Amino acid sequence: MKTIIEPFRIKTVEPIRMTTEEQRKELIKAADYNVFSLKSEDVIIDLLTDSGTSAMSTKQWAALMQGDESYAGSPSYYHFEQAVKELMPFKHIIPTHQGRAAEAILSSIFGGEGKIVPNNTHFDTTRANFESTGITALDLVIEEGKDPALEHPFKGNMDLDKLEDLLRESGDKIPLIMTTVTNNAGGGQPVSMANIRATKALCDKYDKPFFIDSCRFAENAYFIKIREEAYADTSVVDIVREMYSYADGMTMSAKKDAFANMGGWLALNDDDWAEQARTRLIMTEGFPTYGGLSGRDLECIAAGLKEIVDEDYLHYRIRSIAYITEKLDAIGIPVMKPGGGHAVFIDAKKMLPHIPALQYPAQALAVQLYITGGIRGVEIGSFMFGRQPDGSEVAAPMELVRLAMPRRVYTQSQADYMIECFEEIYKKAGEINGMEITWEPGSLRHFTSRLKPVDA
Ligand code: F0G
């Protein structure tokens, strides 16, 4: 059959409150043109993030009732630990309330002034956690990964030549090497097994630990299966196990590829690091058998991890993103190609060439998308990344709008509605104004800054 259907039925529904374009013009103005300041009830299709927004399955809801809320030694922890080890056989599995808490603990062990951590592309919280300890967070994704229009099967790959140059020149400053799967800030693009293996080989050569920022590990594994010839007949579970056989540790947000609404973990093999991590965990998150989570969350993650590696689900997931990407491409919208794992990325630099980078074309597009269709996406460009630690402002390499698809939430007709909104916007793209910031905080400005349209 040609049509790939959603491999689930809907049992409970959440009504969507419909709004008019006139209402949305007022609502976005009242939100100071920052989509993070909108009330979610005022959004028709919410593609702000795929994080914590999954629809849970009947098994996950049932698992919640199994949650044992004991402070120490809860069976829910052991179910969680076993489910993680089934896929990622690390020695120490340390639960945290979400991914960034795992990053903060990792930074407390490895951070320090003058150090450098390379990654394909750091996510914003990963960068902020590292930088807050004095680490310089370097992005070393391959050049192909920076050109949205270029087709390449693994645009999330680490640039191994640049990595080796860095290790040769500044090896003594590098406490660890990280790879993010999929490469979220670089378009949700996958990293190949060959690249993971080669990164590990460099880590071994220069005696550095290798970590995987793993939020979307299952989507990455599925891309390896369909795009890396040697893995065509390997199961996703075995691909995942091989990916983690090369790593010394991982950080994870269970809010993505574990179908959970909350949760995360840090996994490590080294006993000394694990001891330091658990000490920090007790200070900041909780006792080691619950971390930052309740027993029911741990059960829910354990159930979600079994479902996320289902290949029928992953086939539908990756295909549904490709469907939107291809349709947008066909009507002339410049999209990141090929489609990513969790999101569709629009190249606003190309779509709105009349808006200079420091008038945030992708923010302007995100605002217009909300006004036209009540769709909330997020800017990943100079508004998010432009402000430098020294206070200067530099244009980001790409100006993207990310439309992140919550897992198992929206249907194909809702996808078709999104595509129709873009058709509308495309017609009047030349009339969209740039944005200026009227107030910004000291860091992570995209979350809370206030903006207004230029000339308004
Ligand atoms: N690493 C990556 C690659 C991420 O995408 C995220 C979160 C984190 C770490 C942090 O995890 O949210 O559980 O603390 N990304 C979300 C997003 C927020 O919208 O892309 P967290």
Short mmCIF file of C-alpha atoms and ligand atoms in Angstrom, two decimals:
data_model
loop_
_atom_site.label_atom_id
_atom_site.label_comp_id
_atom_site.label_asym_id
_atom_site.label_seq_id
_atom_site.Cartn_x
_atom_site.Cartn_y
_atom_site.Cartn_z
CA MET A 1 0.00 0.00 0.00
CA LYS A 2 1.16 3.50 -0.82
CA THR A 3 -0.45 5.32 2.12
CA ILE A 4 1.36 4.95 5.40
CA ILE A 5 -1.25 5.37 8.10
CA GLU A 6 -0.87 6.42 11.74
CA PRO A 7 -0.26 3.05 13.47
CA PHE A 8 -2.59 3.86 16.38
CA ARG A 9 -6.23 4.65 17.10
CA ILE A 10 -7.41 7.69 19.05
CA LYS A 11 -9.08 6.90 22.37
CA THR A 12 -9.07 10.24 24.16
CA VAL A 13 -9.20 13.62 22.48
CA GLU A 14 -8.25 17.15 23.46
CA PRO A 15 -10.43 19.81 21.82
CA ILE A 16 -8.62 22.55 19.93
CA ARG A 17 -9.91 26.10 20.45
CA MET A 18 -10.24 27.76 17.06
CA THR A 19 -9.31 31.44 16.63
CA THR A 20 -9.51 33.94 13.78
CA GLU A 21 -6.63 35.73 12.09
CA GLU A 22 -7.82 39.02 13.61
CA GLN A 23 -7.72 37.52 17.11
CA ARG A 24 -4.28 36.06 16.51
CA LYS A 25 -2.87 39.42 15.40
CA GLU A 26 -3.86 40.79 18.81
CA LEU A 27 -2.73 37.70 20.73
CA ILE A 28 0.78 37.71 19.24
CA LYS A 29 1.11 41.44 19.81
CA ALA A 30 0.12 40.94 23.46
CA ALA A 31 2.78 38.19 23.61
CA ASP A 32 5.40 40.74 22.43
CA TYR A 33 5.90 38.73 19.25
CA ASN A 34 7.55 35.94 21.19
CA VAL A 35 5.79 32.61 20.58
CA PHE A 36 6.99 31.33 23.96
CA SER A 37 4.76 33.97 25.58
CA LEU A 38 1.58 32.73 23.89
CA LYS A 39 -0.93 30.73 25.90
CA SER A 40 -1.11 27.23 24.45
CA GLU A 41 -4.92 27.46 24.40
CA ASP A 42 -4.51 30.21 21.81
CA VAL A 43 -2.56 27.89 19.50
CA ILE A 44 -4.34 25.67 16.97
CA ILE A 45 -1.45 23.39 16.02
CA ASP A 46 1.40 23.48 18.48
CA LEU A 47 4.72 22.60 16.87
CA LEU A 48 6.83 24.53 19.36
CA THR A 49 8.48 21.33 20.47
CA ASP A 50 8.34 17.56 20.35
CA SER A 51 9.52 17.56 23.96
CA GLY A 52 7.13 16.28 26.62
CA THR A 53 4.26 16.63 24.16
CA SER A 54 3.82 12.99 23.11
CA ALA A 55 0.51 11.20 23.38
CA MET A 56 0.97 8.32 25.78
CA SER A 57 -0.26 4.83 25.00
CA THR A 58 -2.78 2.76 26.94
CA LYS A 59 0.17 0.73 28.27
CA GLN A 60 1.90 3.87 29.52
CA TRP A 61 -1.25 5.14 31.24
CA ALA A 62 -1.67 1.71 32.83
CA ALA A 63 1.99 1.72 33.87
CA LEU A 64 1.44 4.98 35.75
CA MET A 65 -0.73 3.11 38.22
CA GLN A 66 2.13 0.70 38.89
CA GLY A 67 4.28 3.58 40.13
CA ASP A 68 5.74 2.89 43.55
CA GLU A 69 6.53 6.16 45.28
CA SER A 70 9.00 4.81 47.85
CA TYR A 71 11.86 7.18 48.52
CA ALA A 72 14.52 4.48 48.23
CA GLY A 73 14.65 1.22 46.30
CA SER A 74 11.32 1.57 44.48
CA PRO A 75 10.58 -1.26 42.03
CA SER A 76 9.69 1.47 39.53
CA TYR A 77 13.37 2.48 39.48
CA TYR A 78 14.41 -1.08 38.70
CA HIS A 79 11.84 -1.35 35.88
CA PHE A 80 13.20 1.91 34.48
CA GLU A 81 16.83 0.82 34.87
CA GLN A 82 16.16 -2.50 33.18
CA ALA A 83 14.34 -0.86 30.25
CA VAL A 84 17.25 1.55 29.71
CA LYS A 85 19.89 -1.18 29.99
CA GLU A 86 17.99 -3.32 27.51
CA LEU A 87 18.90 -0.70 24.89
CA MET A 88 21.90 1.09 26.38
CA PRO A 89 23.86 -1.28 28.57
CA PHE A 90 25.67 1.29 30.73
CA LYS A 91 26.71 0.35 34.23
CA HIS A 92 25.15 3.35 36.01
CA ILE A 93 21.72 4.73 35.11
CA ILE A 94 20.98 7.97 36.98
CA PRO A 95 17.43 9.35 36.63
CA THR A 96 16.94 13.12 36.34
CA HIS A 97 13.86 15.27 35.93
CA GLN A 98 14.79 16.07 32.34
CA GLY A 99 17.72 16.16 29.93
CA ARG A 100 19.14 19.49 31.05
CA ALA A 101 19.47 18.23 34.63
CA ALA A 102 21.64 15.40 33.31
CA GLU A 103 23.67 18.01 31.40
CA ALA A 104 24.08 20.12 34.52
CA ILE A 105 25.41 17.12 36.46
CA LEU A 106 27.75 16.19 33.62
CA SER A 107 29.00 19.80 33.48
CA SER A 108 29.64 19.77 37.23
CA ILE A 109 31.99 16.79 36.75
CA PHE A 110 33.79 17.88 33.58
CA GLY A 111 33.41 21.66 33.47
CA GLY A 112 35.91 24.42 34.10
CA GLU A 113 37.40 27.63 32.74
CA GLY A 114 39.45 27.22 29.56
CA LYS A 115 38.05 23.82 28.62
CA ILE A 116 36.55 22.98 25.22
CA VAL A 117 33.78 20.51 24.41
CA PRO A 118 33.22 19.64 20.74
CA ASN A 119 29.84 18.37 19.56
CA ASN A 120 28.21 18.10 16.14
CA THR A 121 25.85 20.87 17.33
CA HIS A 122 25.14 21.68 20.96
CA PHE A 123 21.50 22.10 21.85
CA ASP A 124 20.81 25.42 23.60
CA THR A 125 20.58 24.00 27.14
CA THR A 126 23.64 21.80 26.59
CA ARG A 127 25.61 24.82 25.42
CA ALA A 128 24.34 26.95 28.31
CA ASN A 129 25.18 24.27 30.89
CA PHE A 130 28.69 23.80 29.54
CA GLU A 131 29.31 27.52 29.11
CA SER A 132 28.11 28.30 32.62
CA THR A 133 31.14 26.38 33.93
CA GLY A 134 33.58 28.18 31.61
CA ILE A 135 33.66 25.54 28.89
CA THR A 136 33.77 26.72 25.27
CA ALA A 137 31.09 24.71 23.44
CA LEU A 138 32.27 24.11 19.85
CA ASP A 139 30.03 22.93 16.98
CA LEU A 140 31.86 20.73 14.47
CA VAL A 141 29.11 19.42 12.21
CA ILE A 142 30.16 18.59 8.64
CA GLU A 143 29.93 21.44 6.09
CA GLU A 144 27.08 19.64 4.26
CA GLY A 145 25.07 19.96 7.47
CA LYS A 146 25.08 23.74 7.19
CA ASP A 147 23.48 23.96 3.77
CA PRO A 148 19.71 23.45 4.16
CA ALA A 149 19.11 22.72 0.49
CA LEU A 150 21.82 20.11 0.11
CA GLU A 151 20.75 16.46 0.14
CA HIS A 152 23.01 14.22 2.23
CA PRO A 153 21.95 11.12 4.16
CA PHE A 154 23.77 12.02 7.39
CA LYS A 155 23.92 15.78 7.73
CA GLY A 156 24.36 15.41 11.49
CA ASN A 157 27.80 13.82 11.14
CA MET A 158 30.73 15.22 13.05
CA ASP A 159 33.51 16.72 10.92
CA LEU A 160 36.21 14.21 11.79
CA ASP A 161 39.07 16.23 10.27
CA LYS A 162 38.15 19.29 12.31
CA LEU A 163 37.74 17.12 15.39
CA GLU A 164 41.18 15.58 14.94
CA ASP A 165 42.78 19.01 14.32
CA LEU A 166 41.21 20.24 17.55
CA LEU A 167 42.36 17.17 19.47
CA ARG A 168 45.89 17.60 18.11
CA GLU A 169 46.09 21.31 18.89
CA SER A 170 44.09 21.58 22.11
CA GLY A 171 43.69 18.01 23.33
CA ASP A 172 44.73 18.90 26.87
CA LYS A 173 41.72 21.25 27.18
CA ILE A 174 39.11 18.73 26.06
CA PRO A 175 37.41 16.83 28.90
CA LEU A 176 34.98 14.92 26.67
CA ILE A 177 33.58 14.69 23.17
CA MET A 178 29.86 14.69 22.50
CA THR A 179 27.63 13.81 19.57
CA THR A 180 23.95 14.73 19.46
CA VAL A 181 21.55 12.22 17.86
CA THR A 182 19.71 13.36 15.91
CA ASN A 183 21.35 16.74 15.45
CA ASN A 184 18.41 18.83 16.65
CA ALA A 185 19.77 22.35 16.19
CA GLY A 186 21.13 21.32 12.78
CA GLY A 187 17.77 20.22 11.37
CA GLY A 188 17.10 16.96 13.22
CA GLN A 189 19.56 15.30 10.88
CA PRO A 190 21.00 11.88 11.71
CA VAL A 191 24.53 10.75 12.49
CA SER A 192 25.72 7.58 10.75
CA MET A 193 27.02 4.56 12.58
CA ALA A 194 30.27 4.94 10.63
CA ASN A 195 30.63 8.48 11.98
CA ILE A 196 29.85 7.41 15.55
CA ARG A 197 32.42 4.61 15.24
CA ALA A 198 35.05 6.95 13.78
CA THR A 199 34.42 9.56 16.49
CA LYS A 200 34.92 6.85 19.09
CA ALA A 201 38.17 5.81 17.39
CA LEU A 202 39.45 9.41 17.69
CA CYS A 203 38.36 9.49 21.32
CA ASP A 204 40.35 6.33 21.94
CA LYS A 205 43.40 7.66 20.06
CA TYR A 206 43.46 10.81 22.20
CA ASP A 207 42.18 9.09 25.34
CA LYS A 208 38.95 11.08 25.70
CA PRO A 209 35.53 9.91 26.88
CA PHE A 210 32.75 9.89 24.31
CA PHE A 211 29.19 10.93 25.23
CA ILE A 212 25.99 10.78 23.20
CA ASP A 213 23.26 13.41 23.72
CA SER A 214 20.55 10.90 23.00
CA CYS A 215 17.13 12.60 22.98
CA ARG A 216 16.14 11.19 19.60
CA PHE A 217 18.17 7.97 19.55
CA ALA A 218 15.41 5.82 18.03
CA GLU A 219 14.80 8.20 15.12
CA ASN A 220 18.56 8.25 14.53
CA ALA A 221 18.72 4.44 14.61
CA TYR A 222 15.90 4.20 12.09
CA PHE A 223 17.71 6.55 9.73
CA ILE A 224 20.79 4.32 10.03
CA LYS A 225 18.62 1.34 9.10
CA ILE A 226 17.15 2.96 6.00
CA ARG A 227 20.17 4.96 4.85
CA GLU A 228 23.31 3.06 5.84
CA GLU A 229 23.54 0.03 3.62
CA ALA A 230 25.25 -2.31 6.06
CA TYR A 231 22.32 -1.93 8.50
CA ALA A 232 19.37 -2.53 6.17
CA ASP A 233 18.71 -5.93 7.74
CA THR A 234 19.64 -5.06 11.32
CA SER A 235 16.84 -4.44 13.81
CA VAL A 236 16.50 -0.96 15.32
CA VAL A 237 17.12 -2.45 18.76
CA ASP A 238 20.44 -3.93 17.62
CA ILE A 239 21.39 -0.65 15.93
CA VAL A 240 20.69 1.22 19.16
CA ARG A 241 22.79 -1.26 21.12
CA GLU A 242 25.68 -0.86 18.71
CA MET A 243 25.47 2.96 18.87
CA TYR A 244 25.85 2.85 22.64
CA SER A 245 28.57 0.20 22.60
CA TYR A 246 30.86 3.03 21.41
CA ALA A 247 29.93 5.50 24.17
CA ASP A 248 31.29 6.06 27.66
CA GLY A 249 28.13 7.80 28.72
CA MET A 250 24.93 9.45 27.60
CA THR A 251 22.57 12.24 28.53
CA MET A 252 18.91 11.74 27.74
CA SER A 253 15.65 13.61 27.69
CA ALA A 254 12.89 11.03 28.08
CA LYS A 255 10.50 13.75 26.92
CA LYS A 256 11.42 12.87 23.34
CA ASP A 257 12.25 9.29 22.34
CA ALA A 258 10.71 7.65 25.41
CA PHE A 259 7.18 9.04 24.86
CA ALA A 260 7.19 10.48 28.38
CA ASN A 261 5.87 13.88 29.41
CA MET A 262 8.75 14.32 31.86
CA GLY A 263 12.07 12.66 32.61
CA GLY A 264 15.64 12.04 31.63
CA TRP A 265 18.80 10.34 32.70
CA LEU A 266 22.57 10.37 32.76
CA ALA A 267 24.25 7.02 32.11
CA LEU A 268 27.90 6.26 32.76
CA ASN A 269 30.27 3.33 32.88
CA ASP A 270 32.95 4.86 35.08
CA ASP A 271 32.45 4.24 38.82
CA ASP A 272 34.18 7.45 39.98
CA TRP A 273 32.17 9.70 37.68
CA ALA A 274 29.00 7.90 38.76
CA GLU A 275 29.80 8.52 42.38
CA GLN A 276 30.33 12.23 41.73
CA ALA A 277 27.15 12.34 39.66
CA ARG A 278 25.05 10.67 42.35
CA THR A 279 26.37 13.03 45.02
CA ARG A 280 25.36 15.96 42.86
CA LEU A 281 22.04 14.25 42.06
CA ILE A 282 21.14 13.98 45.73
CA MET A 283 21.92 17.68 46.21
CA THR A 284 19.97 18.93 43.22
CA GLU A 285 17.48 16.30 42.06
CA GLY A 286 16.80 13.51 44.53
CA PHE A 287 17.85 10.12 45.86
CA PRO A 288 19.52 7.92 43.19
CA THR A 289 16.54 5.58 42.76
CA TYR A 290 14.18 8.37 41.79
CA GLY A 291 16.38 11.31 40.80
CA GLY A 292 14.04 14.09 39.83
CA LEU A 293 11.08 11.83 39.12
CA SER A 294 8.13 10.17 40.76
CA GLY A 295 7.79 6.39 40.58
CA ARG A 296 4.96 6.72 38.07
CA ASP A 297 7.17 8.73 35.71
CA LEU A 298 9.81 6.01 35.87
CA GLU A 299 7.21 3.35 34.97
CA CYS A 300 5.96 5.45 32.13
CA ILE A 301 9.46 5.84 30.67
CA ALA A 302 10.07 2.09 30.99
CA ALA A 303 6.89 1.40 28.99
CA GLY A 304 7.68 4.16 26.46
CA LEU A 305 11.15 2.79 25.73
CA LYS A 306 9.65 -0.49 24.57
CA GLU A 307 7.29 1.33 22.19
CA ILE A 308 9.71 3.83 20.70
CA VAL A 309 11.81 1.14 19.00
CA ASP A 310 8.76 -0.30 17.21
CA GLU A 311 9.68 -0.17 13.54
CA ASP A 312 6.12 0.38 12.30
CA TYR A 313 5.95 3.45 14.51
CA LEU A 314 9.36 4.72 13.35
CA HIS A 315 8.44 4.13 9.71
CA TYR A 316 5.28 6.24 10.13
CA ARG A 317 7.16 8.85 12.17
CA ILE A 318 9.97 9.44 9.68
CA ARG A 319 7.59 9.22 6.72
CA SER A 320 5.17 11.76 8.19
CA ILE A 321 7.94 14.35 8.51
CA ALA A 322 9.13 13.55 4.97
CA TYR A 323 5.53 13.96 3.70
CA ILE A 324 5.28 17.54 4.96
CA THR A 325 8.82 18.35 3.85
CA GLU A 326 8.18 17.08 0.32
CA LYS A 327 4.82 18.87 -0.02
CA LEU A 328 6.32 22.17 1.13
CA ASP A 329 9.24 21.69 -1.24
CA ALA A 330 6.80 21.06 -4.10
CA ILE A 331 5.03 24.41 -3.53
CA GLY A 332 8.36 26.25 -3.47
CA ILE A 333 8.95 26.67 0.27
CA PRO A 334 12.69 26.35 0.97
CA VAL A 335 12.96 23.46 3.41
CA MET A 336 15.85 21.68 5.04
CA LYS A 337 16.48 18.59 2.93
CA PRO A 338 16.09 15.76 3.46
CA GLY A 339 13.38 15.85 6.16
CA GLY A 340 14.64 15.53 9.72
CA GLY A 341 13.56 12.98 12.31
CA HIS A 342 11.34 15.06 14.55
CA ALA A 343 10.72 18.29 12.72
CA VAL A 344 10.38 20.12 9.45
CA PHE A 345 12.77 23.04 9.12
CA ILE A 346 12.04 26.04 6.90
CA ASP A 347 14.95 28.07 5.55
CA ALA A 348 13.79 31.61 6.36
CA LYS A 349 16.99 33.17 5.00
CA LYS A 350 15.96 31.93 1.58
CA MET A 351 12.22 32.44 1.96
CA LEU A 352 12.52 36.03 3.23
CA PRO A 353 15.75 37.26 1.59
CA HIS A 354 14.69 40.90 2.10
CA ILE A 355 15.06 40.57 5.90
CA PRO A 356 18.65 40.87 7.22
CA ALA A 357 19.87 38.20 9.66
CA LEU A 358 19.86 40.56 12.64
CA GLN A 359 16.23 41.39 11.96
CA TYR A 360 15.56 37.71 12.60
CA PRO A 361 13.84 36.45 9.42
CA ALA A 362 12.96 33.11 11.02
CA GLN A 363 11.31 34.84 13.97
CA ALA A 364 9.35 37.00 11.52
CA LEU A 365 8.23 33.85 9.70
CA ALA A 366 7.27 32.09 12.95
CA VAL A 367 5.12 35.11 13.87
CA GLN A 368 3.45 35.13 10.44
CA LEU A 369 2.77 31.39 10.67
CA TYR A 370 0.94 31.97 13.92
CA ILE A 371 -1.07 34.85 12.50
CA THR A 372 -2.03 32.98 9.34
CA GLY A 373 -2.86 29.58 10.77
CA GLY A 374 -2.52 29.59 14.55
CA ILE A 375 0.50 27.33 14.11
CA ARG A 376 3.31 27.71 16.62
CA GLY A 377 6.82 26.84 15.44
CA VAL A 378 10.11 28.06 16.83
CA GLU A 379 12.98 30.16 15.51
CA ILE A 380 16.39 28.49 15.38
CA GLY A 381 18.67 31.20 14.09
CA SER A 382 20.16 34.53 15.06
CA PHE A 383 17.44 35.28 17.61
CA MET A 384 18.26 32.03 19.45
CA PHE A 385 22.02 31.94 18.93
CA GLY A 386 23.11 35.48 17.91
CA ARG A 387 24.11 36.87 21.29
CA GLN A 388 27.73 35.92 22.11
CA PRO A 389 29.19 35.35 25.59
CA ASP A 390 31.19 38.61 25.14
CA GLY A 391 27.97 40.58 24.52
CA SER A 392 28.42 41.06 20.78
CA GLU A 393 25.85 39.89 18.25
CA VAL A 394 26.76 37.65 15.33
CA ALA A 395 24.46 36.14 12.69
CA ALA A 396 23.84 32.40 13.12
CA PRO A 397 24.93 30.09 10.29
CA MET A 398 21.29 29.31 9.42
CA GLU A 399 17.94 31.06 9.92
CA LEU A 400 15.43 28.25 10.42
CA VAL A 401 11.89 27.87 11.63
CA ARG A 402 11.44 24.50 13.26
CA LEU A 403 8.07 22.80 13.14
CA ALA A 404 8.58 20.04 15.68
CA MET A 405 6.01 17.28 15.51
CA PRO A 406 4.78 15.95 18.84
CA ARG A 407 4.80 12.14 18.76
CA ARG A 408 1.47 10.40 17.94
CA VAL A 409 -0.48 13.67 18.29
CA TYR A 410 -1.42 15.22 14.95
CA THR A 411 -3.06 13.59 11.95
CA GLN A 412 -2.43 13.85 8.25
CA SER A 413 -5.30 16.31 7.70
CA GLN A 414 -3.71 18.59 10.27
CA ALA A 415 -0.47 18.26 8.30
CA ASP A 416 -2.37 19.23 5.14
CA TYR A 417 -3.74 22.30 6.95
CA MET A 418 -0.15 23.34 7.80
CA ILE A 419 0.85 23.00 4.17
CA GLU A 420 -2.10 25.16 3.11
CA CYS A 421 -1.02 27.87 5.57
CA PHE A 422 2.38 27.95 3.92
CA GLU A 423 0.73 28.35 0.52
CA GLU A 424 -0.97 31.48 1.86
CA ILE A 425 2.21 32.87 3.38
CA TYR A 426 4.22 32.16 0.26
CA LYS A 427 1.98 34.53 -1.73
CA LYS A 428 2.75 37.49 0.52
CA ALA A 429 6.26 36.62 1.69
CA GLY A 430 7.63 39.94 0.35
CA GLU A 431 5.36 41.92 2.70
CA ILE A 432 6.63 40.31 5.92
CA ASN A 433 8.65 42.70 8.07
CA GLY A 434 11.76 41.92 10.10
CA MET A 435 11.73 42.04 13.90
CA GLU A 436 13.64 44.00 16.51
CA ILE A 437 14.21 43.13 20.15
CA THR A 438 12.89 45.69 22.63
CA TRP A 439 14.09 43.84 25.75
CA GLU A 440 16.29 40.81 26.33
CA PRO A 441 17.55 38.89 29.37
CA GLY A 442 21.20 38.08 30.15
CA SER A 443 21.20 34.66 28.46
CA LEU A 444 18.93 32.20 26.59
CA ARG A 445 17.18 35.25 25.23
CA HIS A 446 14.81 33.52 22.83
CA PHE A 447 12.62 32.26 25.67
CA THR A 448 11.68 35.58 27.21
CA SER A 449 12.77 38.48 24.99
CA ARG A 450 10.20 41.00 23.84
CA LEU A 451 10.11 42.01 20.19
CA LYS A 452 8.26 44.20 17.73
CA PRO A 453 8.08 44.31 13.96
CA VAL A 454 10.57 46.71 12.36
CA ASP A 455 8.79 49.88 11.15
CA ALA A 456 5.84 49.21 13.41
N1 F0G B 1 19.61 17.88 24.03
C1 F0G B 1 18.86 18.02 22.93
C2 F0G B 1 19.43 17.63 21.60
C3 F0G B 1 17.57 18.52 23.02
O1 F0G B 1 16.83 18.66 21.92
C4 F0G B 1 17.05 18.87 24.30
C5 F0G B 1 15.72 19.44 24.44
C6 F0G B 1 17.86 18.69 25.43
C7 F0G B 1 19.12 18.19 25.25
C8 F0G B 1 17.39 19.03 26.81
O2 F0G B 1 16.42 18.15 27.26
O3 F0G B 1 14.35 19.52 27.49
O4 F0G B 1 14.58 17.37 28.69
O5 F0G B 1 15.91 19.31 29.39
N2 F0G B 1 15.08 19.87 23.45
C9 F0G B 1 13.72 20.41 23.46
C10 F0G B 1 13.43 20.96 22.10
C11 F0G B 1 13.40 21.34 24.56
O6 F0G B 1 12.40 21.64 21.94
O7 F0G B 1 14.18 20.69 21.15
P1 F0G B 1 15.25 18.63 28.25
#
